[in-house]
XYZ file of C-alpha atoms in Angstrom:
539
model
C -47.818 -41.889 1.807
C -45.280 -39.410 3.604
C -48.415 -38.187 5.965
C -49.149 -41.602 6.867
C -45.808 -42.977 7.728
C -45.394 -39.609 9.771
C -49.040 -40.441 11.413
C -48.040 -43.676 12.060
C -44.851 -42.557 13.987
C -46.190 -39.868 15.326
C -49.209 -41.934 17.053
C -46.432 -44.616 18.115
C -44.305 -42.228 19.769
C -46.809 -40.511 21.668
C -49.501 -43.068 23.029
C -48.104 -42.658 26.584
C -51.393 -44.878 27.984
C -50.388 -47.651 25.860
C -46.555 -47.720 27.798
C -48.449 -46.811 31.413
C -50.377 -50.285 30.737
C -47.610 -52.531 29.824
C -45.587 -51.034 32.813
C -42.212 -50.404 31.132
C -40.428 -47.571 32.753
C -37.914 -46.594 29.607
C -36.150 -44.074 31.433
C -34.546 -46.683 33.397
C -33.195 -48.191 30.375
C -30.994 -45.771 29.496
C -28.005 -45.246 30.736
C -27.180 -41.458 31.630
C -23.814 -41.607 32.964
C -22.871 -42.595 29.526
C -24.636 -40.161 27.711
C -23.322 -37.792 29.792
C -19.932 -38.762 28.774
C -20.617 -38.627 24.894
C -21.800 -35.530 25.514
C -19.034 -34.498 26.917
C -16.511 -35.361 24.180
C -18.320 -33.780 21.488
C -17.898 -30.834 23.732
C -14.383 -31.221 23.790
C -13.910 -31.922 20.359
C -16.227 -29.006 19.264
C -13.612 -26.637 21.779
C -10.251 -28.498 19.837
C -12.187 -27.727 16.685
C -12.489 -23.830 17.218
C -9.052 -23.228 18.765
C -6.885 -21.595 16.151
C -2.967 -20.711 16.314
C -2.883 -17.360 17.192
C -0.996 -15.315 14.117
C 2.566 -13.822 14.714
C 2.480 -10.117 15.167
C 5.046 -8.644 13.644
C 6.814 -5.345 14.265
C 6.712 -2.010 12.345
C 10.219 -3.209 10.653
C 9.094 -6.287 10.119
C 5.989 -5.256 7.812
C 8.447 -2.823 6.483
C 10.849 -6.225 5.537
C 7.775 -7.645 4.573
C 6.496 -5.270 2.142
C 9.874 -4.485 0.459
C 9.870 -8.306 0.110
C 7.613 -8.352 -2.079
C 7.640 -4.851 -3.527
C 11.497 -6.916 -4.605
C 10.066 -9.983 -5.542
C 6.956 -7.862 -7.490
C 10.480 -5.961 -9.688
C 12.180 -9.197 -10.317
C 9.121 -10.105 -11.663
C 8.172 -7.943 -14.317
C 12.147 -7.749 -14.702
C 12.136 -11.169 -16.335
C 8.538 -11.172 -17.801
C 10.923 -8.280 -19.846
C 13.058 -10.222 -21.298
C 10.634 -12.613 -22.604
C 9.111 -10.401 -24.533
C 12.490 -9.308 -25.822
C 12.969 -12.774 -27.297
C 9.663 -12.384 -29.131
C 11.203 -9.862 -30.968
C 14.118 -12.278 -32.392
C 14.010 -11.703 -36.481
C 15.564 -15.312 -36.442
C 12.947 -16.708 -34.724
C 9.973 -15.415 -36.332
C 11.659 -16.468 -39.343
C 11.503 -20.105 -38.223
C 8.182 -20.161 -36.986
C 7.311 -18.942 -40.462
C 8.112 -21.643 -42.489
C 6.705 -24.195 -40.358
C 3.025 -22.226 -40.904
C 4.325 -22.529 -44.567
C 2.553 -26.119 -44.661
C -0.811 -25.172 -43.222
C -3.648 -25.285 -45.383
C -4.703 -21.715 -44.682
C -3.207 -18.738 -45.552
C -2.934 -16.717 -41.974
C -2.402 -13.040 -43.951
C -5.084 -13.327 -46.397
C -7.741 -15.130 -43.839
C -7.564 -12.545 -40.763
C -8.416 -9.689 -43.334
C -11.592 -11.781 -44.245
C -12.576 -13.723 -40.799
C -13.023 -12.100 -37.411
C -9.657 -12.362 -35.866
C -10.939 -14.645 -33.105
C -11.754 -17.398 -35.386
C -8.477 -16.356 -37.066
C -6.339 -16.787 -34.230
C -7.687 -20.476 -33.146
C -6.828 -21.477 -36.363
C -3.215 -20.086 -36.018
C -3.066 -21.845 -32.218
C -4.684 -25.208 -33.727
C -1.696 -24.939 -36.167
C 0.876 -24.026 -33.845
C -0.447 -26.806 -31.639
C -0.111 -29.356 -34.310
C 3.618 -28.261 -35.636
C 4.890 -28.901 -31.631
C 3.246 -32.429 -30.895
C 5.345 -33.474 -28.544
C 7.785 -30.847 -26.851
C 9.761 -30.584 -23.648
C 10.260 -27.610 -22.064
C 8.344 -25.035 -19.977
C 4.310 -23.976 -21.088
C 5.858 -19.890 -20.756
C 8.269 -21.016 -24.128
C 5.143 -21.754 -25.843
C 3.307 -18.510 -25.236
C 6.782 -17.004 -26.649
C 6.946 -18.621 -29.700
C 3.256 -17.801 -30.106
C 4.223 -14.302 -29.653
C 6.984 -14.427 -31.884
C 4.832 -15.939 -34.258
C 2.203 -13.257 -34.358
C 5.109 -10.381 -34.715
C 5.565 -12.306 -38.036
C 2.265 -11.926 -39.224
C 2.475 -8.043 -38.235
C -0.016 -8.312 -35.853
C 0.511 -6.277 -33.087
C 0.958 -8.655 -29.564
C 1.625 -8.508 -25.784
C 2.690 -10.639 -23.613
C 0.670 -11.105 -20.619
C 1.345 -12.612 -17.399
C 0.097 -13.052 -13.817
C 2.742 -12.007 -11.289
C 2.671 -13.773 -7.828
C 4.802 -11.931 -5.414
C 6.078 -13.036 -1.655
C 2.478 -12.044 0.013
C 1.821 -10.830 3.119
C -2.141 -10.183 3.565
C -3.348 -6.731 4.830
C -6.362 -7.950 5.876
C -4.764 -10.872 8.544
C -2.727 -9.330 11.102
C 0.425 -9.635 9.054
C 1.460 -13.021 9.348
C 5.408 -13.903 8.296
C 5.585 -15.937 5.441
C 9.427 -16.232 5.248
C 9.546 -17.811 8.808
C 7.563 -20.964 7.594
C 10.131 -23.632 6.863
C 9.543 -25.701 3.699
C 8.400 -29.126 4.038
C 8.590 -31.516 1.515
C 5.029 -30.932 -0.059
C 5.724 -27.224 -0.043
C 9.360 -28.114 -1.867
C 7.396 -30.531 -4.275
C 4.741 -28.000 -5.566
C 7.290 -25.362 -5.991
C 9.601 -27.377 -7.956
C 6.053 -28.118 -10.350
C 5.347 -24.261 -10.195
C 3.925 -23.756 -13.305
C 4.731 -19.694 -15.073
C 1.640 -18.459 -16.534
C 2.055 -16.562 -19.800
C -0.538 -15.580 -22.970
C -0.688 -13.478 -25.363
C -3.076 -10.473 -26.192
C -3.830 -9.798 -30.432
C -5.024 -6.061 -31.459
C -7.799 -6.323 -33.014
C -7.547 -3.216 -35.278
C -11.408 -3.077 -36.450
C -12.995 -3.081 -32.821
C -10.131 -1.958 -30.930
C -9.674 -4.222 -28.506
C -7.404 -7.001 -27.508
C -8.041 -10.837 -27.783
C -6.628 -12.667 -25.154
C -5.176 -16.059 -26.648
C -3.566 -18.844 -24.680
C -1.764 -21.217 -26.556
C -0.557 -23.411 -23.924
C -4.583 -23.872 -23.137
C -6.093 -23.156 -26.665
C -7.783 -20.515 -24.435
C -9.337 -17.511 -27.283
C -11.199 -14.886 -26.533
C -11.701 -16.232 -22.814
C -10.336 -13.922 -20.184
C -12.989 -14.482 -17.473
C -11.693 -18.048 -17.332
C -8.201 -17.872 -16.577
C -8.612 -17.299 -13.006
C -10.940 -20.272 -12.468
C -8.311 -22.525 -14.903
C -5.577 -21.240 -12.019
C -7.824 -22.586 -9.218
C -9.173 -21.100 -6.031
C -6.358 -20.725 -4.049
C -4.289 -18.581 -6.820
C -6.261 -15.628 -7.464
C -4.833 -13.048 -9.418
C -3.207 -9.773 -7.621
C -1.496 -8.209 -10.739
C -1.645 -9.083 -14.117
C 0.529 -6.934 -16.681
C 0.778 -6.719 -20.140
C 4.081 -6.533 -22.285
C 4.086 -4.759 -25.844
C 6.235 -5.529 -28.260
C 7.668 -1.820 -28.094
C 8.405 -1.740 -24.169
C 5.446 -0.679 -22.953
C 3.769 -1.922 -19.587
C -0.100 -2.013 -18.800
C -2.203 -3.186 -15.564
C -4.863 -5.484 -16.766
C -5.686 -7.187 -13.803
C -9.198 -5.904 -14.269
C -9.474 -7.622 -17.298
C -8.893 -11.099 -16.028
C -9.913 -11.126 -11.963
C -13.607 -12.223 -10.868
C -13.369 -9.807 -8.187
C -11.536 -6.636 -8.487
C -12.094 -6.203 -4.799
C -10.958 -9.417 -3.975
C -7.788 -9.181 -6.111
C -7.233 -5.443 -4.653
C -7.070 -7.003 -0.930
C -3.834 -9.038 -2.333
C -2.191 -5.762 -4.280
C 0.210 -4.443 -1.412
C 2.308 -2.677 -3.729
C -0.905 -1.294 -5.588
C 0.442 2.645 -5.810
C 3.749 1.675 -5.813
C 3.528 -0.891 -8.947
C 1.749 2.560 -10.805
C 4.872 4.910 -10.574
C 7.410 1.619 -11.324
C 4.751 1.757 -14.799
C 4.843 5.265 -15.721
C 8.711 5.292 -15.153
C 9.365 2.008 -17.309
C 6.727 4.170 -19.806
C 8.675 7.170 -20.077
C 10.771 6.584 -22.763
C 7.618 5.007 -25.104
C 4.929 7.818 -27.436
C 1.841 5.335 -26.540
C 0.756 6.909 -23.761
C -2.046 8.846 -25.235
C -3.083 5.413 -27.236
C -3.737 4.133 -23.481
C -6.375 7.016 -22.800
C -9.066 4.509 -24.189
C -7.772 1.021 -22.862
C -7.484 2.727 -19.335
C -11.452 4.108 -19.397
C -12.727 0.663 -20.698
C -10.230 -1.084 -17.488
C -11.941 1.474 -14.893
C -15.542 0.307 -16.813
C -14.288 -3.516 -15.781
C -13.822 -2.958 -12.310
C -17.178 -0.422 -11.787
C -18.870 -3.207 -13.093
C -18.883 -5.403 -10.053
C -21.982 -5.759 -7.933
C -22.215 -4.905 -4.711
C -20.605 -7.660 -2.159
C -23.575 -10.076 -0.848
C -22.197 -9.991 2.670
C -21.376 -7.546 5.774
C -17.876 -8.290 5.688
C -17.283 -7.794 1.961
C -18.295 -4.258 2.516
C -15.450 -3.312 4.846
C -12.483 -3.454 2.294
C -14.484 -2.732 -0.786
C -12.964 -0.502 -3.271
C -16.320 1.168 -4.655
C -18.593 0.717 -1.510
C -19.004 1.410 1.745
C -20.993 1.060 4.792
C -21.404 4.045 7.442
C -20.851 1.485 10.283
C -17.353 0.451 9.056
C -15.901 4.092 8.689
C -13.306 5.288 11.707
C -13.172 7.976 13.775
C -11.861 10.612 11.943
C -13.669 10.183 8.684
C -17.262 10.891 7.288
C -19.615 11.179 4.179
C -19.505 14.073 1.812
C -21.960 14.280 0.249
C -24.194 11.445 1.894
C -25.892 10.168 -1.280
C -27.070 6.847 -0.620
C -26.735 4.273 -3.896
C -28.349 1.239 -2.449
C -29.581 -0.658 0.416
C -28.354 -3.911 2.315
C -30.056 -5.927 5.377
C -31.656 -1.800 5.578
C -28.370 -0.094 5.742
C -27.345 2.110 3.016
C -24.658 1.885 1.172
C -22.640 4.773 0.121
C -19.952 5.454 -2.428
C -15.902 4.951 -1.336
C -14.987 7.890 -3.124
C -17.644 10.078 -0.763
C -15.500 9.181 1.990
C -13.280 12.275 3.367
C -10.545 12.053 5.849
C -11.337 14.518 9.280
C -8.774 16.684 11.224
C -8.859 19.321 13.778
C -7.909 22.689 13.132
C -4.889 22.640 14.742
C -4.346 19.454 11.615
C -5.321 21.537 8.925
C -2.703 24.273 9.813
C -0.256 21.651 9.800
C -1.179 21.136 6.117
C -1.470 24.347 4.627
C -4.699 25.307 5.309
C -7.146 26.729 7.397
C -10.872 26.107 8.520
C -13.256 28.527 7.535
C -14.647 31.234 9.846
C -18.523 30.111 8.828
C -17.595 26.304 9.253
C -15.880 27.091 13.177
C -19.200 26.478 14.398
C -20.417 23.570 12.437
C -17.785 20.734 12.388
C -18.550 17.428 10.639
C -17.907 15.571 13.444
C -17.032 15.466 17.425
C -14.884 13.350 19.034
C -14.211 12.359 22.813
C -10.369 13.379 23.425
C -8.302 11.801 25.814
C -5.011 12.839 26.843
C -4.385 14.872 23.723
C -0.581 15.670 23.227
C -1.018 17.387 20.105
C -2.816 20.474 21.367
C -2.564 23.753 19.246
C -0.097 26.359 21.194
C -2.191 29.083 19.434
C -5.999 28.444 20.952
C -6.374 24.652 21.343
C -9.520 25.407 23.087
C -11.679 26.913 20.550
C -11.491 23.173 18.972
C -13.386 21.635 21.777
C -16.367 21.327 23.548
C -16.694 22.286 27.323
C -17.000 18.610 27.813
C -13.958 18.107 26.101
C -14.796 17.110 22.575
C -12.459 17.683 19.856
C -14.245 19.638 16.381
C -12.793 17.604 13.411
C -13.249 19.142 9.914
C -13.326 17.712 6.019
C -11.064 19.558 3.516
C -14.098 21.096 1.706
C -14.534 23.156 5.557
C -11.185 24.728 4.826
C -9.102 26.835 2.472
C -5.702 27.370 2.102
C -3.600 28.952 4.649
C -2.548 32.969 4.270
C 0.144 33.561 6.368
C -0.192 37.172 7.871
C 1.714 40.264 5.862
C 5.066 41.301 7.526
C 4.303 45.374 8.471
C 7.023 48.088 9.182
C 9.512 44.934 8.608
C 8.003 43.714 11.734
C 7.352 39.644 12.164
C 4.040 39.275 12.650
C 4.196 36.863 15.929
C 1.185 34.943 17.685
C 0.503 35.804 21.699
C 3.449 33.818 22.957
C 6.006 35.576 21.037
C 6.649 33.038 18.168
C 5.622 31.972 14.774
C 4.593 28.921 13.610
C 6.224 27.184 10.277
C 4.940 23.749 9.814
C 5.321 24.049 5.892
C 7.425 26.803 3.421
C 3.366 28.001 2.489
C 3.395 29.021 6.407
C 6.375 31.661 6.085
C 4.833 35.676 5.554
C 5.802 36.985 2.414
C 8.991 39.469 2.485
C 10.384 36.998 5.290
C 12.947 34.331 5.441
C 13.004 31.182 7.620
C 16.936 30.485 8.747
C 17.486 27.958 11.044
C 21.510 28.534 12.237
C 22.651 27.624 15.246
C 22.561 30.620 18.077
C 20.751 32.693 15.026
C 18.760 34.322 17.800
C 20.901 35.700 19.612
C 22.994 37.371 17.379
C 19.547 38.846 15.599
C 18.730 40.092 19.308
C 22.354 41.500 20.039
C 22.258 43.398 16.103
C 18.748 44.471 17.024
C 16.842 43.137 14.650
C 12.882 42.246 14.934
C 12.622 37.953 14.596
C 10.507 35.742 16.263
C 11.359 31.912 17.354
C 9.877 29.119 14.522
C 8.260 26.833 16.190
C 8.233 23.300 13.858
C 6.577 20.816 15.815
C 5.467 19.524 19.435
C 7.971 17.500 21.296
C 6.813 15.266 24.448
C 8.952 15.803 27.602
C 8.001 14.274 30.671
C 4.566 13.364 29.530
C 4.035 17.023 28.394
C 3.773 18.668 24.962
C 6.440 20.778 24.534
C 7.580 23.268 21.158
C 9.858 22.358 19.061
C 12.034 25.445 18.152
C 14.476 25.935 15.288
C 15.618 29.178 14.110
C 14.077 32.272 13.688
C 12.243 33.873 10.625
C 13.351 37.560 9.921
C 12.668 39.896 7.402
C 14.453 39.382 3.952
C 16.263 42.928 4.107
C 18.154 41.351 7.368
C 19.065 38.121 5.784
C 22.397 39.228 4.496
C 23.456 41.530 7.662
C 22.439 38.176 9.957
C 24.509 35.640 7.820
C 27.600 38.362 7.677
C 27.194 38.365 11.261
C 26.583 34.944 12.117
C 29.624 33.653 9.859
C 31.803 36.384 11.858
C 30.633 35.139 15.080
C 31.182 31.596 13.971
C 34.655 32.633 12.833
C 35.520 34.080 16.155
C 34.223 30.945 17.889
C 36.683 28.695 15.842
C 39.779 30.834 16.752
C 38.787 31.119 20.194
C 38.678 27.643 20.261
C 41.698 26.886 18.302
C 43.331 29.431 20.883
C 41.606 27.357 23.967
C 43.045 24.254 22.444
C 46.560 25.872 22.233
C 46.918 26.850 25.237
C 45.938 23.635 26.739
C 48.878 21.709 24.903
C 51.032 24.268 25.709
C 49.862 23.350 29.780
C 50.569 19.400 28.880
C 53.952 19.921 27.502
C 55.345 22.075 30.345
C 54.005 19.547 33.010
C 55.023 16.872 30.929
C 58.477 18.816 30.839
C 58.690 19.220 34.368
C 58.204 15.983 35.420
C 60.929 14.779 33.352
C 63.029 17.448 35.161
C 62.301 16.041 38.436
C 62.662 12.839 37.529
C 66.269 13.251 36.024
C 67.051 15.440 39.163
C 65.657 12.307 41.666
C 67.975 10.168 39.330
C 70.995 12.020 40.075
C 70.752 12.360 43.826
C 69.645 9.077 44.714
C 70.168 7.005 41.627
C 67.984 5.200 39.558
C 65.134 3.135 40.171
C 65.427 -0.768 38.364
């Protein structure tokens, strides 16, 4: 029936002899000029559509402000997710919570040592639900008295909860969120802000930890908890309380995405040393060995991202195309293929430097790699050339060599011989790190050091620290010498002499200028007594 009706219309639409015999010339009936203008609209609306507010670029200290904003707000945080789980701990209220179980049909102690504690634990939120019936309050108090509840019935708990910091995205240009004012939606859904909070049960036979949410009747469930929290709040961090202190990151427990969530986690490093300090004074850090292995298994077990752009902040994988200059593949094993690119792992990617870099850092490029550098690059106007042979790094054509770490070793710096610095061809030595100063020598950096070495006669050479740009030109950055360690004590003898004899010489400078003052002062007063007597005084 379809290939008739589309025979029909096709034969209808394209019998041209039958509209040449009845004479009707249909392009006159239509009327261009306004077709032209419809057409022209839609244009216009189609260039309103795509025209976006551009987003405010902020400064260097303002994405400082930003991030400790929410590094702040991140502290606060976890500062008062703290004290909830504090209040878990109440003897009075797990005493309360007690005897209203005391009417249940089921007895909670005997039944978890029979039943999987799952089914166990929706039995004791079923309960719980039924004691509180109708409350007022917050949905966080609930999760509380759960908690409180299952410290009664020595089961070991945390409390868990999502932690929304002040955001500012990496991935969009940094756009200020504290310069949008608050209109009255915005004031509305804060004041409904609802404080997520469940609890996690030890499950002593398996190991592992139930997540149970009272407020939702949620067991066993984590996967869910960002879809019950909607699109629009996905979860950046999501910590865990114990009962005895201690602090855990399980946000790969409950995200969808562990790269999506990882976009969000600004404070990602940061958040880790806050942990191991608030851990310090706890003995379950080795108990953590195994919960930490199955969390990295959680967040390897993502797929690979369906789309180009998902590769280019992805925490496991990469694309060549999206790395940056200075960085490269070691080792190039290739783990899958998308739209015929391969894909590579993150953790093969290695950060590149010239030479000149490396010696910065302690170390030094081998003398078999010289010749084989992982990569070139074109070099501009390169301010940071090396004052010791910049121009074995590059190319006649002006390339500069870069080189991974596993091209390098770590710097030697030359023996000192007959006490003698050992001193590169322009007469100085360079000390960009403490591993850069020969052994049996002594970096001091004293002001006029030099010449006071030079005028006692002893061998030193100038440290050179860093480059400097003057007038558009890379200059060296000098600051004290380095000596041998035998001349350390005869140099700071001499310098605090000659530093003593530079105070009294300028106390004696100083001296003698007041002294000048007062008898011009004085003399002028003599005149001006002597004017007053001979010609009297001036009203």
């Amino acid at each position: 029936m379809a290939s008739e009706e589309e025979f029909a219309y096709s034969a209808g639409e394209l019998d041209d002899d039958e509209e040449e015999e009845e004479g009707v010339d249909w392009e006159d009936d239509i009327d261009w000029e306004q077709v032209n203008l419809s057409l022209a609209d839609e244009d216009a609306e189609t260039v309103t559509r795509k025209r976006r507010r551009p987003p405010i670029r902020l400064t260097k200290d303002q994405k400082q402000r930003e991030k400790a904003l929410h590094q702040t707000h991140l502290l606060i945080l976890l500062a008062t997710r703290i004290k909830w789980t504090q209040l878990s701990r109440s003897q009075l209220l797990r005493g309360l919570l007690v005897s209203l179980t005391a009417t249940s049909d089921v007895d909670f102690v005997a039944d978890m040592k029979l039943q999987p504690l799952s089914y166990s634990l929706e039995l004791l939120v079923r309960c719980l639900m039924n004691v509180f019936f109708a409350r007022e309050g917050q949905d966080y108090e609930l999760a509380v008295l759960f908690a409180a509840l299952c410290g009664a019935l020595q089961l070991r708990y945390r409390l868990t909860c999502p932690l929304d910091p002040l955001l500012v995205e990496r991935g969009k240009a940094f756009e200020s969120s504290f310069r949008q004012r608050p209109n009255k939606r915005r004031r509305r859904a804060q004041k409904g802000a609802v404080f997520w909070l469940w609890c996690e049960v030890l499950d002593e036979k398996n190991q592992n930890w139930i997540h149970v949410d009272a407020v939702r009747r949620l067991v066993n469930r984590p996967q869910e908890v960002e879809s019950q929290r909607g699109k629009a709040a996905r979860l950046s961090y999501v910590v865990s309380i114990q009962d005895d202190g201690l602090v855990v990151d399980v946000t790969s427990r409950y995200t969808v995405q562990w790269s999506k969530s990882l976009e969000l986690r600004l404070a990602d490093s940061w958040l880790k040393q806050v942990i191991e300090r608030l851990n310090d004074d706890t003995n379950m850090e080795k108990a953590l060995v195994e919960e930490k292995e199955k969390l990295e298994t959680l967040k390897l077990a993502e797929g690979m991202p369906t789309s180009l752009e998902g590769f280019r902040k992805h925490d496991m994988y990469v694309l060549e195309r999206h790395l940056s200059h200075f960085e490269c593949l070691h080792p190039r094993s290739v783990v899958g293929l998308f739209k015929g690119q391969s894909v590579f792992l993150r953790e093969h990617v290695q950060p590149l430097r010239s030479a000149f870099k490396w010696r910065h850092l302690g170390r030094e490029v081998k003398e078999s790699e010289r010749q084989k550098p992982a990569k070139w690059q074109a070099r501009g106007n390169d301010t940071g050339k090396d004052s010791d042979g910049a121009a074995e790094e590059g190319k006649s054509n002006g390339s500069l060599a870069l080189f991974g770490l596993w091209q390098t070793v770590e710097f030697e710096p030359p023996p000192m011989v007959d006490g003698r610095v050992p001193k590169n061809k322009y007469g100085n030595i360079e000390i960009w790190s403490p591993a850069h100063i020969p052994r049996g020598a002594v970096h001091l950096c004293l002001p006029r050091i030099d010449a006071i070495a030079e005028s006692l006669g002893i061998d030193f050479a100038p440290a050179v620290v860093g480059f400097e740009v003057r007038n558009g030109r890379p200059m060296p950055k000098m600051s004290g010498v380095v000596v041998a360690t035998s001349h350390e004590e005869m140099l700071l003898d001499a310098h605090a002499e000659r530093q003593q004899q530079t105070i009294e010489k300028a106390l004696a400078h100083n001296q003698k200028l007041v002294l000048r003052r007062w008898a011009k002062l004085t003399k002028r007063l003599l005149l001006r007594q002597r004017l007053e007597d001979d010609y009297g005084a001036v009203n």
